[in-house]
mmCIF file of C-alpha atoms in Angstrom:
data_model
loop_
_atom_site.group_PDB
_atom_site.id
_atom_site.type_symbol
_atom_site.label_atom_id
_atom_site.label_comp_id
_atom_site.label_asym_id
_atom_site.label_seq_id
_atom_site.Cartn_x
_atom_site.Cartn_y
_atom_site.Cartn_z
ATOM 1 C CA MET V 1 106.362 117.736 -66.137
ATOM 2 C CA PHE V 2 103.891 117.427 -63.204
ATOM 3 C CA ARG V 3 104.591 118.771 -59.843
ATOM 4 C CA PHE V 4 102.366 117.334 -56.964
ATOM 5 C CA ILE V 5 102.409 117.153 -53.284
ATOM 6 C CA HIS V 6 102.408 113.432 -52.030
ATOM 7 C CA SER V 7 101.051 113.180 -48.394
ATOM 8 C CA GLY V 8 98.684 111.019 -46.651
ATOM 9 C CA ASP V 9 97.795 109.434 -43.012
ATOM 10 C CA LEU V 10 96.460 112.755 -41.913
ATOM 11 C CA HIS V 11 93.785 111.022 -39.713
ATOM 12 C CA LEU V 12 91.265 113.803 -39.283
ATOM 13 C CA GLY V 13 89.227 113.512 -36.442
ATOM 14 C CA LYS V 14 91.613 111.358 -34.165
ATOM 15 C CA ARG V 15 90.810 111.644 -30.577
ATOM 16 C CA TYR V 16 93.741 110.961 -28.723
ATOM 17 C CA GLY V 17 91.905 109.439 -25.863
ATOM 18 C CA ASN V 18 95.110 108.716 -24.140
ATOM 19 C CA MET V 19 96.412 112.459 -23.596
ATOM 20 C CA PRO V 20 95.706 115.019 -21.191
ATOM 21 C CA GLU V 21 92.380 116.761 -22.275
ATOM 22 C CA GLU V 22 93.498 120.150 -22.345
ATOM 23 C CA LEU V 23 96.208 118.565 -24.911
ATOM 24 C CA ARG V 24 93.852 116.547 -27.261
ATOM 25 C CA GLY V 25 92.139 119.773 -28.525
ATOM 26 C CA ARG V 26 95.474 121.089 -29.525
ATOM 27 C CA LEU V 27 96.659 117.870 -31.393
ATOM 28 C CA LYS V 28 93.155 117.471 -33.196
ATOM 29 C CA GLU V 29 93.208 121.140 -34.245
ATOM 30 C CA ALA V 30 96.835 120.617 -35.433
ATOM 31 C CA ARG V 31 95.555 117.789 -37.726
ATOM 32 C CA HIS V 32 93.142 119.816 -39.367
ATOM 33 C CA THR V 33 95.135 122.787 -39.740
ATOM 34 C CA VAL V 34 97.746 120.440 -41.720
ATOM 35 C CA LEU V 35 95.674 120.833 -44.811
ATOM 36 C CA ARG V 36 96.437 124.593 -44.736
ATOM 37 C CA ARG V 37 100.080 123.867 -44.294
ATOM 38 C CA LEU V 38 99.974 121.561 -47.318
ATOM 39 C CA ALA V 39 97.931 123.968 -49.678
ATOM 40 C CA ASP V 40 100.622 126.704 -48.688
ATOM 41 C CA HIS V 41 103.600 124.292 -49.511
ATOM 42 C CA ALA V 42 101.699 123.631 -52.938
ATOM 43 C CA ARG V 43 101.262 127.340 -53.846
ATOM 44 C CA ALA V 44 104.735 127.881 -52.939
ATOM 45 C CA GLN V 45 106.375 125.378 -54.920
ATOM 46 C CA GLY V 46 104.317 125.732 -57.891
ATOM 47 C CA ALA V 47 102.460 121.893 -57.303
ATOM 48 C CA SER V 48 99.013 121.684 -58.769
ATOM 49 C CA ALA V 49 97.582 118.753 -56.719
ATOM 50 C CA ILE V 50 97.728 117.135 -53.404
ATOM 51 C CA LEU V 51 97.590 113.552 -53.184
ATOM 52 C CA LEU V 52 96.382 111.992 -49.936
ATOM 53 C CA ALA V 53 97.477 108.363 -49.809
ATOM 54 C CA GLY V 54 94.774 107.044 -47.635
ATOM 55 C CA ASP V 55 93.501 107.360 -44.040
ATOM 56 C CA SER V 56 92.630 110.934 -44.585
ATOM 57 C CA PHE V 57 90.027 110.371 -41.627
ATOM 58 C CA ASP V 58 90.931 108.547 -38.388
ATOM 59 C CA THR V 59 87.912 106.300 -38.395
ATOM 60 C CA GLU V 60 85.027 104.825 -40.700
ATOM 61 C CA THR V 61 82.563 107.210 -39.081
ATOM 62 C CA PRO V 62 84.026 110.857 -38.497
ATOM 63 C CA SER V 63 81.725 113.368 -37.390
ATOM 64 C CA PRO V 64 79.858 115.371 -39.748
ATOM 65 C CA GLU V 65 81.845 118.561 -38.447
ATOM 66 C CA THR V 66 85.121 116.696 -39.128
ATOM 67 C CA ARG V 67 84.160 115.515 -42.596
ATOM 68 C CA ARG V 68 82.810 118.990 -43.609
ATOM 69 C CA GLN V 69 85.251 121.201 -42.091
ATOM 70 C CA ALA V 70 87.792 119.197 -44.098
ATOM 71 C CA LEU V 71 86.038 119.673 -47.345
ATOM 72 C CA ALA V 72 85.592 123.196 -46.887
ATOM 73 C CA GLU V 73 89.131 123.688 -46.334
ATOM 74 C CA MET V 74 90.348 121.878 -49.442
ATOM 75 C CA ALA V 75 87.439 124.073 -51.154
ATOM 76 C CA HIS V 76 89.050 127.291 -50.074
ATOM 77 C CA HIS V 77 92.361 126.489 -51.685
ATOM 78 C CA ALA V 78 90.943 125.930 -55.360
ATOM 79 C CA PRO V 79 91.947 125.603 -57.991
ATOM 80 C CA LEU V 80 94.426 123.356 -56.226
ATOM 81 C CA ASP V 81 93.333 119.783 -56.581
ATOM 82 C CA TRP V 82 93.014 117.480 -53.795
ATOM 83 C CA VAL V 83 93.119 113.482 -54.648
ATOM 84 C CA LEU V 84 91.551 111.262 -51.587
ATOM 85 C CA LEU V 85 92.180 107.619 -51.754
ATOM 86 C CA PRO V 86 90.533 105.203 -49.082
ATOM 87 C CA GLY V 87 93.085 103.773 -46.633
ATOM 88 C CA ASN V 88 92.443 101.338 -44.232
ATOM 89 C CA HIS V 89 90.730 103.471 -41.601
ATOM 90 C CA ASP V 90 88.575 104.771 -43.723
ATOM 91 C CA SER V 91 88.127 102.155 -46.257
ATOM 92 C CA LEU V 92 85.352 101.753 -48.842
ATOM 93 C CA GLN V 93 83.645 99.522 -46.562
ATOM 94 C CA ALA V 94 82.675 102.809 -45.039
ATOM 95 C CA SER V 95 80.010 103.448 -47.778
ATOM 96 C CA GLN V 96 77.970 106.068 -45.667
ATOM 97 C CA LEU V 97 81.277 107.880 -45.606
ATOM 98 C CA TRP V 98 82.365 107.770 -49.020
ATOM 99 C CA SER V 99 78.901 108.691 -50.236
ATOM 100 C CA ALA V 100 78.961 111.660 -47.991
ATOM 101 C CA LEU V 101 82.110 112.831 -49.308
ATOM 102 C CA ALA V 102 80.683 112.379 -52.850
ATOM 103 C CA ASP V 103 77.648 114.351 -52.022
ATOM 104 C CA GLY V 104 79.240 117.260 -50.475
ATOM 105 C CA ARG V 105 82.796 117.772 -52.191
ATOM 106 C CA PRO V 106 83.587 120.728 -54.019
ATOM 107 C CA ALA V 107 85.013 120.841 -57.428
ATOM 108 C CA ASN V 108 88.659 120.472 -56.678
ATOM 109 C CA VAL V 109 88.332 117.579 -54.616
ATOM 110 C CA ARG V 110 88.325 114.186 -56.418
ATOM 111 C CA LEU V 111 87.517 110.877 -54.607
ATOM 112 C CA VAL V 112 89.565 107.766 -56.315
ATOM 113 C CA THR V 113 87.042 104.840 -55.302
ATOM 114 C CA GLU V 114 87.841 102.563 -58.084
ATOM 115 C CA ALA V 115 90.932 100.633 -59.463
ATOM 116 C CA ALA V 116 90.839 102.141 -62.744
ATOM 117 C CA VAL V 117 93.213 104.564 -64.702
ATOM 118 C CA CYS V 118 91.790 107.974 -64.423
ATOM 119 C CA GLU V 119 93.437 111.312 -65.968
ATOM 120 C CA LEU V 120 94.691 113.532 -63.184
ATOM 121 C CA ALA V 121 95.803 116.038 -65.762
ATOM 122 C CA PRO V 122 96.660 116.189 -69.359
ATOM 123 C CA GLY V 123 99.445 113.497 -70.367
ATOM 124 C CA VAL V 124 99.395 112.082 -66.611
ATOM 125 C CA ALA V 125 97.376 108.900 -65.570
ATOM 126 C CA LEU V 126 96.873 108.142 -62.209
ATOM 127 C CA LEU V 127 96.520 104.722 -61.226
ATOM 128 C CA PRO V 128 94.643 104.113 -57.556
ATOM 129 C CA ALA V 129 94.403 101.262 -55.298
ATOM 130 C CA PRO V 130 91.707 102.024 -52.998
ATOM 131 C CA CYS V 131 91.469 99.907 -49.869
ATOM 132 C CA THR V 132 88.475 97.983 -50.020
ATOM 133 C CA THR V 133 88.300 96.953 -46.539
ATOM 134 C CA ARG V 134 90.454 97.354 -43.263
ATOM 135 C CA ARG V 135 92.221 94.472 -44.059
ATOM 136 C CA PRO V 136 91.998 93.400 -48.056
ATOM 137 C CA GLY V 137 94.390 90.388 -47.500
ATOM 138 C CA ARG V 138 96.109 90.866 -50.911
ATOM 139 C CA ASP V 139 97.887 93.273 -52.879
ATOM 140 C CA LEU V 140 95.679 95.763 -54.537
ATOM 141 C CA THR V 141 98.279 97.134 -56.640
ATOM 142 C CA GLN V 142 98.655 94.364 -59.045
ATOM 143 C CA TRP V 143 96.163 95.547 -61.464
ATOM 144 C CA MET V 144 98.625 98.100 -62.368
ATOM 145 C CA ASP V 145 100.762 95.980 -64.021
ATOM 146 C CA GLY V 146 98.485 95.333 -66.900
ATOM 147 C CA ALA V 147 96.779 98.712 -67.000
ATOM 148 C CA ALA V 148 97.197 100.266 -70.439
ATOM 149 C CA THR V 149 97.857 103.997 -70.868
ATOM 150 C CA PRO V 150 98.653 106.015 -73.939
ATOM 151 C CA GLU V 151 102.465 106.303 -75.015
ATOM 152 C CA GLY V 152 104.295 108.935 -73.356
ATOM 153 C CA THR V 153 101.922 109.277 -70.493
ATOM 154 C CA LEU V 154 103.370 109.727 -67.109
ATOM 155 C CA ARG V 155 101.950 106.577 -64.871
ATOM 156 C CA LEU V 156 101.306 107.738 -61.373
ATOM 157 C CA GLY V 157 100.348 105.297 -58.914
ATOM 158 C CA LEU V 158 98.780 105.532 -55.429
ATOM 159 C CA ALA V 159 98.111 103.406 -52.681
ATOM 160 C CA HIS V 160 97.730 102.683 -48.839
ATOM 161 C CA ALA V 161 99.498 99.262 -47.868
ATOM 162 C CA ALA V 162 102.621 97.848 -46.247
ATOM 163 C CA ILE V 163 105.809 96.892 -48.362
ATOM 164 C CA HIS V 164 107.689 94.240 -46.427
ATOM 165 C CA ASP V 165 105.986 93.709 -43.097
ATOM 166 C CA PHE V 166 105.934 96.935 -41.054
ATOM 167 C CA ALA V 167 102.405 97.949 -41.303
ATOM 168 C CA GLU V 168 101.383 100.287 -38.626
ATOM 169 C CA GLU V 169 99.194 97.824 -36.867
ATOM 170 C CA GLY V 170 101.157 94.574 -37.557
ATOM 171 C CA GLY V 171 99.856 91.245 -38.574
ATOM 172 C CA ALA V 172 99.619 92.789 -42.408
ATOM 173 C CA SER V 173 98.375 90.117 -45.299
ATOM 174 C CA GLY V 174 98.269 92.465 -48.056
ATOM 175 C CA ILE V 175 101.507 93.300 -48.868
ATOM 176 C CA ILE V 176 102.413 95.608 -51.625
ATOM 177 C CA ALA V 177 105.300 94.094 -54.046
ATOM 178 C CA PRO V 178 108.302 96.177 -53.203
ATOM 179 C CA ASP V 179 109.418 96.297 -56.994
ATOM 180 C CA ARG V 180 105.822 97.141 -58.140
ATOM 181 C CA ALA V 181 106.788 100.526 -59.479
ATOM 182 C CA ALA V 182 109.109 98.630 -62.001
ATOM 183 C CA ARG V 183 106.338 95.880 -62.630
ATOM 184 C CA ALA V 184 103.954 98.413 -63.472
ATOM 185 C CA GLY V 185 106.052 100.739 -65.464
ATOM 186 C CA LEU V 186 105.282 103.714 -62.953
ATOM 187 C CA ASP V 187 106.956 107.091 -62.897
ATOM 188 C CA TYR V 188 106.154 107.252 -59.201
ATOM 189 C CA LEU V 189 104.298 105.397 -56.693
ATOM 190 C CA ALA V 190 102.772 107.452 -54.067
ATOM 191 C CA LEU V 191 102.139 104.946 -50.531
ATOM 192 C CA GLY V 192 100.549 105.430 -47.470
ATOM 193 C CA ASP V 193 100.200 103.554 -44.217
ATOM 194 C CA TRP V 194 103.893 103.970 -42.719
ATOM 195 C CA HIS V 195 103.850 107.061 -40.518
ATOM 196 C CA GLY V 196 107.587 107.886 -41.009
ATOM 197 C CA ALA V 197 108.784 109.166 -44.615
ATOM 198 C CA MET V 198 110.444 106.251 -46.249
ATOM 199 C CA ALA V 199 111.992 105.785 -49.830
ATOM 200 C CA ILE V 200 111.394 101.986 -50.890
ATOM 201 C CA ASP V 201 113.488 102.912 -54.194
ATOM 202 C CA ALA V 202 113.829 105.841 -56.411
ATOM 203 C CA ARG V 203 110.134 105.645 -57.700
ATOM 204 C CA THR V 204 108.394 104.320 -54.378
ATOM 205 C CA HIS V 205 107.995 106.602 -51.510
ATOM 206 C CA TYR V 206 106.029 106.751 -48.138
ATOM 207 C CA SER V 207 105.558 110.584 -47.329
ATOM 208 C CA GLY V 208 104.967 109.845 -43.661
ATOM 209 C CA THR V 209 102.075 111.588 -41.932
ATOM 210 C CA PRO V 210 102.351 115.386 -42.013
ATOM 211 C CA GLU V 211 101.317 115.905 -38.334
ATOM 212 C CA PRO V 212 103.171 113.185 -36.332
ATOM 213 C CA ASP V 213 100.635 111.233 -33.558
ATOM 214 C CA ARG V 214 103.036 109.156 -31.532
ATOM 215 C CA PHE V 215 106.646 108.910 -30.377
ATOM 216 C CA LYS V 216 107.171 105.625 -32.692
ATOM 217 C CA HIS V 217 108.866 107.643 -35.687
ATOM 218 C CA ASP V 218 110.658 110.262 -34.039
ATOM 219 C CA ARG V 219 110.938 112.978 -36.691
ATOM 220 C CA PRO V 220 109.227 116.284 -37.698
ATOM 221 C CA GLY V 221 105.971 115.916 -39.782
ATOM 222 C CA GLN V 222 106.356 116.317 -43.312
ATOM 223 C CA ALA V 223 104.897 115.843 -47.052
ATOM 224 C CA LEU V 224 106.994 115.105 -50.388
ATOM 225 C CA LEU V 225 107.216 117.453 -52.959
ATOM 226 C CA VAL V 226 107.266 115.389 -56.414
ATOM 227 C CA ASN V 227 108.477 116.679 -59.735
ATOM 228 C CA LEU V 228 108.157 114.072 -62.503
ATOM 229 C CA PRO V 229 109.961 115.747 -65.140
ATOM 230 C CA GLY V 230 108.753 113.434 -68.031
ATOM 231 C CA PRO V 231 107.739 109.742 -68.893
ATOM 232 C CA GLY V 232 110.756 107.343 -67.663
ATOM 233 C CA ALA V 233 112.784 110.322 -66.184
ATOM 234 C CA PRO V 234 114.064 109.979 -62.106
ATOM 235 C CA PRO V 235 111.125 111.578 -60.031
ATOM 236 C CA GLN V 236 112.836 114.479 -58.079
ATOM 237 C CA VAL V 237 111.487 113.889 -54.309
ATOM 238 C CA THR V 238 112.161 116.996 -51.846
ATOM 239 C CA PRO V 239 110.787 116.677 -48.121
ATOM 240 C CA LEU V 240 108.840 119.601 -46.884
ATOM 241 C CA ILE V 241 108.125 120.183 -43.331
ATOM 242 C CA THR V 242 104.694 120.214 -42.248
ATOM 243 C CA GLY V 243 103.995 119.251 -38.915
ATOM 244 C CA SER V 244 103.086 122.052 -35.930
ATOM 245 C CA PHE V 245 104.251 119.574 -33.168
ATOM 246 C CA LEU V 246 107.268 117.387 -32.459
ATOM 247 C CA TRP V 247 107.372 114.302 -31.034
ATOM 248 C CA ARG V 248 110.790 113.009 -29.766
ATOM 249 C CA THR V 249 112.275 110.307 -27.681
ATOM 250 C CA VAL V 250 115.454 111.587 -25.959
ATOM 251 C CA PRO V 251 117.630 108.972 -24.324
ATOM 252 C CA LEU V 252 119.337 109.817 -20.920
ATOM 253 C CA HIS V 253 121.824 107.538 -19.683
ATOM 254 C CA LEU V 254 122.744 107.691 -16.252
ATOM 255 C CA LEU V 255 125.686 106.352 -14.074
ATOM 256 C CA PRO V 256 125.352 105.857 -10.159
ATOM 257 C CA GLN V 257 127.264 109.215 -9.601
ATOM 258 C CA ASP V 258 125.407 111.552 -12.034
ATOM 259 C CA ASP V 259 123.614 114.327 -11.153
ATOM 260 C CA GLY V 260 119.985 113.427 -12.933
ATOM 261 C CA PRO V 261 118.531 116.706 -12.911
ATOM 262 C CA ALA V 262 121.675 118.460 -14.021
ATOM 263 C CA ARG V 263 121.796 115.831 -17.198
ATOM 264 C CA LEU V 264 118.021 116.652 -17.834
ATOM 265 C CA ALA V 265 118.403 120.274 -18.121
ATOM 266 C CA GLU V 266 121.257 119.760 -20.706
ATOM 267 C CA LEU V 267 118.908 117.657 -22.826
ATOM 268 C CA LEU V 268 115.595 119.786 -22.721
ATOM 269 C CA PRO V 269 115.161 122.368 -25.626
ATOM 270 C CA PRO V 270 114.927 126.181 -25.099
ATOM 271 C CA GLY V 271 112.149 127.345 -23.145
ATOM 272 C CA ALA V 272 110.275 129.370 -26.482
ATOM 273 C CA GLU V 273 110.462 125.685 -28.427
ATOM 274 C CA ARG V 274 108.673 123.655 -25.181
ATOM 275 C CA ARG V 275 105.178 124.698 -26.151
ATOM 276 C CA GLN V 276 105.077 122.559 -29.302
ATOM 277 C CA GLN V 277 107.055 119.698 -28.122
ATOM 278 C CA LEU V 278 105.828 115.953 -26.600
ATOM 279 C CA LEU V 279 109.090 114.874 -25.187
ATOM 280 C CA ARG V 280 109.730 111.371 -23.726
ATOM 281 C CA ILE V 281 112.877 110.865 -21.593
ATOM 282 C CA ALA V 282 113.905 107.333 -21.628
ATOM 283 C CA ALA V 283 116.350 106.540 -18.685
ATOM 284 C CA THR V 284 118.576 103.755 -18.753
ATOM 285 C CA GLY V 285 121.661 102.982 -16.475
ATOM 286 C CA ARG V 286 121.684 103.006 -12.672
ATOM 287 C CA ALA V 287 120.538 105.503 -10.015
ATOM 288 C CA SER V 288 119.893 105.335 -6.277
ATOM 289 C CA LEU V 289 116.489 105.838 -4.901
ATOM 290 C CA ALA V 290 117.219 109.520 -4.272
ATOM 291 C CA ALA V 291 118.718 109.866 -7.574
ATOM 292 C CA ARG V 292 115.870 108.506 -9.435
ATOM 293 C CA THR V 293 113.274 110.696 -7.103
ATOM 294 C CA ALA V 294 115.179 113.851 -7.849
ATOM 295 C CA LEU V 295 114.788 112.915 -11.637
ATOM 296 C CA ALA V 296 111.241 112.199 -11.505
ATOM 297 C CA GLY V 297 110.811 115.842 -9.562
ATOM 298 C CA ALA V 298 113.006 117.580 -12.213
ATOM 299 C CA VAL V 299 110.866 116.282 -14.921
ATOM 300 C CA GLU V 300 107.532 117.001 -12.987
ATOM 301 C CA HIS V 301 108.772 120.796 -12.490
ATOM 302 C CA ALA V 302 109.586 121.462 -16.406
ATOM 303 C CA ALA V 303 106.525 119.510 -17.583
ATOM 304 C CA PRO V 304 104.247 122.334 -17.546
ATOM 305 C CA GLU V 305 105.959 124.225 -19.984
ATOM 306 C CA PHE V 306 105.760 121.630 -22.544
ATOM 307 C CA ALA V 307 102.969 120.166 -24.656
ATOM 308 C CA LEU V 308 103.898 116.983 -22.716
ATOM 309 C CA LEU V 309 107.246 115.792 -20.553
ATOM 310 C CA GLU V 310 107.044 112.205 -19.587
ATOM 311 C CA LEU V 311 109.750 110.088 -17.819
ATOM 312 C CA ASP V 312 110.083 106.672 -19.115
ATOM 313 C CA VAL V 313 112.218 104.430 -16.265
ATOM 314 C CA ALA V 314 111.463 101.032 -17.147
ATOM 315 C CA ALA V 315 115.146 100.430 -18.380
ATOM 316 C CA LEU V 316 116.711 102.116 -15.400
ATOM 317 C CA ALA V 317 118.116 100.170 -12.744
ATOM 318 C CA THR V 318 117.685 101.367 -9.152
ATOM 319 C CA ASP V 319 120.455 100.857 -6.591
ATOM 320 C CA CYS V 320 119.291 100.963 -3.053
ATOM 321 C CA GLU V 321 121.644 101.387 0.027
ATOM 322 C CA ALA V 322 120.800 101.365 3.779
ATOM 323 C CA GLY V 323 121.024 105.171 4.130
ATOM 324 C CA ASP V 324 118.283 105.390 1.464
ATOM 325 C CA LEU V 325 116.082 103.474 3.772
ATOM 326 C CA ASP V 326 116.978 105.573 6.577
ATOM 327 C CA LEU V 327 115.203 108.545 4.563
ATOM 328 C CA ILE V 328 112.259 106.524 4.594
ATOM 329 C CA ASP V 329 112.216 105.623 8.112
ATOM 330 C CA ARG V 330 114.669 104.432 10.446
ATOM 331 C CA ALA V 331 112.139 101.993 12.463
ATOM 332 C CA GLY V 332 108.462 101.292 12.508
ATOM 333 C CA ALA V 333 105.964 100.085 10.029
ATOM 334 C CA LEU V 334 107.351 102.225 7.130
ATOM 335 C CA ARG V 335 110.885 100.944 7.619
ATOM 336 C CA GLU V 336 109.881 97.350 7.734
ATOM 337 C CA ALA V 337 107.826 97.813 4.512
ATOM 338 C CA ALA V 338 110.562 99.222 2.644
ATOM 339 C CA GLU V 339 112.913 96.507 3.801
ATOM 340 C CA ARG V 340 110.396 94.117 2.472
ATOM 341 C CA LEU V 341 110.174 95.751 -0.891
ATOM 342 C CA HIS V 342 113.750 96.327 -1.133
ATOM 343 C CA ALA V 343 114.160 92.263 -0.495
ATOM 344 C CA ALA V 344 111.630 91.297 -3.019
ATOM 345 C CA SER V 345 113.241 93.851 -5.553
ATOM 346 C CA LEU V 346 116.374 91.587 -5.688
ATOM 347 C CA ASP V 347 114.671 88.154 -4.860
ATOM 348 C CA ALA V 348 116.165 85.612 -7.531
ATOM 349 C CA ALA V 349 113.431 83.334 -7.002
ATOM 350 C CA ALA V 350 110.513 86.000 -8.395
ATOM 351 C CA SER V 351 109.959 86.606 -11.729
ATOM 352 C CA ALA V 352 111.164 89.933 -13.317
ATOM 353 C CA ALA V 353 107.776 91.726 -13.537
ATOM 354 C CA GLU V 354 107.336 90.683 -9.818
ATOM 355 C CA ARG V 355 110.874 91.984 -8.797
ATOM 356 C CA GLU V 356 110.090 95.408 -11.153
ATOM 357 C CA VAL V 357 106.708 95.885 -9.126
ATOM 358 C CA ALA V 358 108.696 95.681 -5.622
ATOM 359 C CA ARG V 359 111.266 98.045 -7.241
ATOM 360 C CA ALA V 360 108.339 100.635 -8.387
ATOM 361 C CA ALA V 361 106.581 100.365 -5.126
ATOM 362 C CA LEU V 362 109.874 100.996 -3.275
ATOM 363 C CA VAL V 363 110.313 104.224 -5.526
ATOM 364 C CA ARG V 364 106.946 105.360 -4.930
ATOM 365 C CA LEU V 365 106.963 104.899 -0.977
ATOM 366 C CA PHE V 366 110.561 106.824 -0.994
ATOM 367 C CA SER V 367 108.984 109.493 -3.258
ATOM 368 C CA TYR V 368 105.983 109.827 -0.982
ATOM 369 C CA CYS V 369 108.332 109.736 2.268
ATOM 370 C CA GLN V 370 110.338 112.867 0.776
ATOM 371 C CA LYS V 371 107.591 115.119 -0.191
ATOM 372 C CA ILE V 372 106.013 114.644 3.400
ATOM 373 C CA ALA V 373 109.660 115.225 5.017
ATOM 374 C CA SER V 374 109.873 118.672 2.825
#
């Protein structure tokens, strides 16, 4: 029997350049402290190793501080073994990175940089498929089919690439055969690249990232506890929550008569949970100018209590009545501008993008006038 933690896509050193400056540091630190959370799970579950299926680092040139602090944290959890596989973000093409890691690694960190069978533990053979470049353009796991191991050995594959065509960045050319585990006689194939946990079959799993970094997958960060009872026996796979931040997209469908701020209040989590949450409110349906402005104001009022709270109104249609334009101005230049924007937002001869620009400008004008009036 062999028990281990399957994780990957840590992306240590990720900069989060599109986030507010104060939040960047918190998110970056969360990616580092996930190493401790993984180790805590391993000890609690009796796992002897943590396998990181690629993209341990976000770039091929992480700072020396990022690299050395990661190795120091791993060393702190000896005798727990850490296994690092080159992914597409930290591929073998980054020769300086892997040379520096090899020079500075502690005894409980193993770098699997060759496509060759290696002994992970007595009776456990590891078959790694390190990424040679950012876009290898071929299935790097193919070699596993013919790799010989002693009879009665557990065969454990480790790779970083897409199965089917759902690579994180799209346009993948090195697609792993979805039946690779069966073809190669693997007891388990641990995969990285897809940031959401996914079971391809009973023996092939993506662990997902242990600390989410986007709204795309809309689920808590996790790793997988994998127990291999013996050669040929089905693996026992259990998800373990590891993320410290929760990224969620919350749908909010509005009808013209709805009270947007009240509906929003019903959807938001309790105050104690807000600091660790990044929420995107995806508004759909229809709302008046006043209702849309009130909703934006409610989001702005609640936002400081969250790590991030943002409003997406791309799919929210805006109804505009004469009374709404009166709230901008009853006459003069502002009223004339509002009427032109309103007409442009309804112009069937214009493109959808042009109508949306006019609609957004009208909403912005209405919002400014309401703030001045208040």
